[in-house]
Coordinates of N, CA and C in Angstrom, one line a residue:
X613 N 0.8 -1.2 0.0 CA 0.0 0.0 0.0 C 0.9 1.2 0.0
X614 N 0.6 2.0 -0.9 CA 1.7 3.2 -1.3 C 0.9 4.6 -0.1
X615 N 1.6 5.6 0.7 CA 1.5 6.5 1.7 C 0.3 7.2 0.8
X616 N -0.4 7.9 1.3 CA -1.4 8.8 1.2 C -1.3 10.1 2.0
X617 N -1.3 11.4 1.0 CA -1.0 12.7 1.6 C -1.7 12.8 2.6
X618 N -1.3 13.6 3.7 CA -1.9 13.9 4.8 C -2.6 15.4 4.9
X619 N -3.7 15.3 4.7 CA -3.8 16.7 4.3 C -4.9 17.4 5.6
X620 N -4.2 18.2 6.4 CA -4.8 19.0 8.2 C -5.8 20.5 7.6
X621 N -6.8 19.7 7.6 CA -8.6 21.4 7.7 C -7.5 22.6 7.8
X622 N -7.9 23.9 7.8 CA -7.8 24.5 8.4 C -7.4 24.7 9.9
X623 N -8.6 24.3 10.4 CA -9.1 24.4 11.8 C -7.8 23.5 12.8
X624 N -7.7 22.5 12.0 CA -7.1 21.7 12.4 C -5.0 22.1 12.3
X625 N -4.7 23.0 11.5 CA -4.0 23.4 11.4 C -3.2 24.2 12.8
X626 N -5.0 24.9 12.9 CA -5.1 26.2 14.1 C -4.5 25.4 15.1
X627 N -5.4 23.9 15.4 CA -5.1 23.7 16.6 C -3.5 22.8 16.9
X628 N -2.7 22.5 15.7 CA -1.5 22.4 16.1 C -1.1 23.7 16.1
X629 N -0.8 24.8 16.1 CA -0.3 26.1 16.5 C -0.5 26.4 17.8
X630 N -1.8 26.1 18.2 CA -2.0 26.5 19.4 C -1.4 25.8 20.5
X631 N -1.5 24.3 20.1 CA -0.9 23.2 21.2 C 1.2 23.8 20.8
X632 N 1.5 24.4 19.9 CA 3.0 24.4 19.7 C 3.4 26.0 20.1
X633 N 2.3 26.7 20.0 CA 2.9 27.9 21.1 C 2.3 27.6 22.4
X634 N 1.6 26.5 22.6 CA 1.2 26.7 24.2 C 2.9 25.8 25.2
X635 N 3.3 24.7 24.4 CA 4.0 24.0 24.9 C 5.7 25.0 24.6
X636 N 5.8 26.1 23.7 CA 6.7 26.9 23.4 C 6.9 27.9 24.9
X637 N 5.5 28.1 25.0 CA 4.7 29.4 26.3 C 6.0 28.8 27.6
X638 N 4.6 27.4 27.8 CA 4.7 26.8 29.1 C 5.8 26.1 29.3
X639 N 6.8 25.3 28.5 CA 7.3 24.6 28.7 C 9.2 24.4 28.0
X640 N 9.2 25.0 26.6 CA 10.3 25.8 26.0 C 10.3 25.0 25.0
X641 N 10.6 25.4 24.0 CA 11.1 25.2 22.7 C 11.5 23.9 22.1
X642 N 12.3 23.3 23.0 CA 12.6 21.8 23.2 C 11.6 21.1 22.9
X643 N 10.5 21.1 24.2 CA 8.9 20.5 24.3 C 8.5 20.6 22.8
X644 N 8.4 22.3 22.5 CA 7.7 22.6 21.3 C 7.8 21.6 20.1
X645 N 9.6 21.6 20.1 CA 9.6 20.5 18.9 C 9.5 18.8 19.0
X646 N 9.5 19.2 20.1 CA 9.7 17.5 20.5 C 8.0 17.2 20.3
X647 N 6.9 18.4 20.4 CA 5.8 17.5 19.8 C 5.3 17.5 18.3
X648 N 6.2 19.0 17.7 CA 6.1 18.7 16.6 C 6.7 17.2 15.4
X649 N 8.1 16.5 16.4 CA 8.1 15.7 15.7 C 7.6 14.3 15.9
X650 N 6.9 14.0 17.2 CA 6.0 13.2 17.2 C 4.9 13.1 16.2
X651 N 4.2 14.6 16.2 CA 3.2 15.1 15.4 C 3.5 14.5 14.0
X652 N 4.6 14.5 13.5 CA 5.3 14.5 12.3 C 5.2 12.4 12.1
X653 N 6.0 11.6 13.5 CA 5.7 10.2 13.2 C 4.2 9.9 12.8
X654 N 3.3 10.9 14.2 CA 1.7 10.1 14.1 C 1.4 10.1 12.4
X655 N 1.6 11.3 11.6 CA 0.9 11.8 10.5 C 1.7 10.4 9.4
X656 N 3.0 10.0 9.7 CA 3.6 9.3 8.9 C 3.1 8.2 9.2
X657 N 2.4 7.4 10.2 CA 1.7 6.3 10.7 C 0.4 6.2 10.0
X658 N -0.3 7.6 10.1 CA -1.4 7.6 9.3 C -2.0 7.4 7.5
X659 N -0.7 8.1 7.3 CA -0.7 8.2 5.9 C -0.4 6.9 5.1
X660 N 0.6 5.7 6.1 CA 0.9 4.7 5.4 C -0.2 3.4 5.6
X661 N -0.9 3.9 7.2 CA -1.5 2.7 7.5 C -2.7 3.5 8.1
X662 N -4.0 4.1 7.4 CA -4.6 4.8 8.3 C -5.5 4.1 8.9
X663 N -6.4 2.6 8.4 CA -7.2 1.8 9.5 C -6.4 1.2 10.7
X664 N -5.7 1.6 11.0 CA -5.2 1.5 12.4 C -5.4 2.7 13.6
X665 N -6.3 3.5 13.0 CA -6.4 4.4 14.3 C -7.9 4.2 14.8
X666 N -8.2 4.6 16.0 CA -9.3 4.1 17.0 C -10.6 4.3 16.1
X667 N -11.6 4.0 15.7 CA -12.7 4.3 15.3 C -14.0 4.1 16.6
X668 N -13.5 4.6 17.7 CA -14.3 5.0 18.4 C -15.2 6.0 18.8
X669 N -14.4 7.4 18.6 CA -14.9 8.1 18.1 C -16.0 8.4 16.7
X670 N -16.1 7.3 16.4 CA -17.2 7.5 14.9 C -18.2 6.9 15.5
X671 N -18.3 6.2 16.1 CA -19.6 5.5 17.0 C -20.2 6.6 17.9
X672 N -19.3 7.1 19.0 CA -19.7 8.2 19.5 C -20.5 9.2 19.0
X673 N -19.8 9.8 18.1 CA -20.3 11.0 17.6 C -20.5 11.3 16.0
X674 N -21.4 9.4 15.7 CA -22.1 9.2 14.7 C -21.5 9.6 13.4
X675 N -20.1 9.3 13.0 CA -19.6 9.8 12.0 C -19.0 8.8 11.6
X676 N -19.6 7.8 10.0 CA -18.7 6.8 9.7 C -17.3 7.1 9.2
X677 N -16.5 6.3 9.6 CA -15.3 6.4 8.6 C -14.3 7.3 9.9
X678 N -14.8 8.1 10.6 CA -14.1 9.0 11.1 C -12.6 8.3 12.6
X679 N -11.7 8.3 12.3 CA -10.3 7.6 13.4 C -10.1 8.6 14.1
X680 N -9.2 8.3 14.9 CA -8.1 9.3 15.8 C -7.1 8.3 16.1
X681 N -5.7 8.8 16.5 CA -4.8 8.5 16.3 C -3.9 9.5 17.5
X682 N -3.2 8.4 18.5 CA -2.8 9.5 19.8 C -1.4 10.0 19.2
X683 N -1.0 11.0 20.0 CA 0.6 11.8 19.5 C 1.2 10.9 20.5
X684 N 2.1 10.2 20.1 CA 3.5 9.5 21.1 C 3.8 10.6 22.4
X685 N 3.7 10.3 23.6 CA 3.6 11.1 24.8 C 3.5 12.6 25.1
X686 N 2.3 13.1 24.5 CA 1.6 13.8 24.2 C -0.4 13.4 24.3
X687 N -0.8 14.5 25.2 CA -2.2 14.1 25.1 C -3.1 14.9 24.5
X688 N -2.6 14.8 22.9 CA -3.1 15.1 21.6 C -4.1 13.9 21.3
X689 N -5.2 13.5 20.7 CA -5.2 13.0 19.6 C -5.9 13.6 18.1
X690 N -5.3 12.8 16.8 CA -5.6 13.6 15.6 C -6.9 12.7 14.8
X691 N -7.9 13.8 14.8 CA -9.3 13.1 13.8 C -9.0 13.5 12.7
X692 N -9.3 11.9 11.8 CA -9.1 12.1 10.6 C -10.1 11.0 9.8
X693 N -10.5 11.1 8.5 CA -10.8 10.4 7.9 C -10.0 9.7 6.5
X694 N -10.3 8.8 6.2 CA -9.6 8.0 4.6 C -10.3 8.6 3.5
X695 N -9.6 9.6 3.1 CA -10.3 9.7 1.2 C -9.8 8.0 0.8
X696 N -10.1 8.8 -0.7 CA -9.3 7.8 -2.1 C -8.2 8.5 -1.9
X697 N -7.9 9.7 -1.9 CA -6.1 9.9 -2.6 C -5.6 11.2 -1.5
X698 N -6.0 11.1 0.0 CA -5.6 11.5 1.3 C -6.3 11.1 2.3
X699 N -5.3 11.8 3.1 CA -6.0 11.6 4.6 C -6.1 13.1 5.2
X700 N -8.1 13.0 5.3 CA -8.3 14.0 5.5 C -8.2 14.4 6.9
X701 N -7.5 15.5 7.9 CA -7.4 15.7 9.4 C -8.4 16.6 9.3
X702 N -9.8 16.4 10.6 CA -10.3 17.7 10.7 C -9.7 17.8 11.4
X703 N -9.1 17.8 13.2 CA -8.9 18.4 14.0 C -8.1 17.5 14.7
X704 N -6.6 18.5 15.6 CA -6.3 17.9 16.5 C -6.2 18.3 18.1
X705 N -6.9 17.5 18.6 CA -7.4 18.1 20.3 C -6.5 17.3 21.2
X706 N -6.8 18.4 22.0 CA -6.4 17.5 23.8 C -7.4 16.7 23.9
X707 N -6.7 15.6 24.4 CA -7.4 14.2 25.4 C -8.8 15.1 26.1
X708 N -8.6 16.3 26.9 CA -9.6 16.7 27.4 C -10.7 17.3 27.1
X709 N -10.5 17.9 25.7 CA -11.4 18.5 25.7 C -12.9 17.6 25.2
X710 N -14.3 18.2 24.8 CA -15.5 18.0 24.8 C -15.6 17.7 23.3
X711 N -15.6 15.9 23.0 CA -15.6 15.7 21.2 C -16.8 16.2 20.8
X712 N -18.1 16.1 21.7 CA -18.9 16.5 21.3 C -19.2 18.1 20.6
X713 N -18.5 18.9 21.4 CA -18.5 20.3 21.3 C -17.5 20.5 19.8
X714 N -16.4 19.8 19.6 CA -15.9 20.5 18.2 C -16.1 19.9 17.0
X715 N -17.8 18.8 17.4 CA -18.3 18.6 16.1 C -18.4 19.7 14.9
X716 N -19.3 20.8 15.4 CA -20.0 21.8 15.0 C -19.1 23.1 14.3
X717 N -17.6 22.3 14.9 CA -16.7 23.7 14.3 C -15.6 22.9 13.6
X718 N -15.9 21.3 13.0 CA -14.9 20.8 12.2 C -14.6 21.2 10.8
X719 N -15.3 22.2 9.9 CA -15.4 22.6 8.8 C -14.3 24.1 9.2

């Protein structure tokens, strides 16, 4: 199976920026890139092999097709679905936040 481009919403762009100045903020530069290049394996895990990420979230919040995929010690994880010829990311959240709540702002 040949990799498939990874291609991050918008939105979803936002929210690695926000998780990479908040860990830049709080914790230094180091952190920062150390989850950018986690960010960087998960996306390379996805793109080669993407039915390997949880589809539990699609049952929850009624979305076929829809995975997530955790960041390597980081409490990210990244929603994404399988085109034909990418992998679409809407969003990537903290473990904590409310999946239900960033249904409505995945576009």
């Amino acid at each position: 199976m040949s990799a498939k481009p990874v291609v991050p919403r918008l939105v979803a762009r936002r929210d690695v920026e926000n998780a990479i100045d908040y860990y830049a903020d709080e914790a230094g530069a180091d952190i920062a890139l150390r989850f950018i290049v986690a960010l960087k394996d998960a996306y390379r895990v996805i793109s080669t092999r993407p039915a390997t990420g949880s589809p539990r979230f699609a049952h929850e919040l009624e979305l076929p097709g829809l995975r997530t995929r955790e960041i390597a010690r980081f409490p990210y994880l990244i929603f994404y679905l399988e085109r034909d010829d990418h992998i679409d990311v809407w969003r990537v959240l903290h473990r904590q936040r409310d999946m239900q709540a960033w249904l409505g702002r995945a576009d």
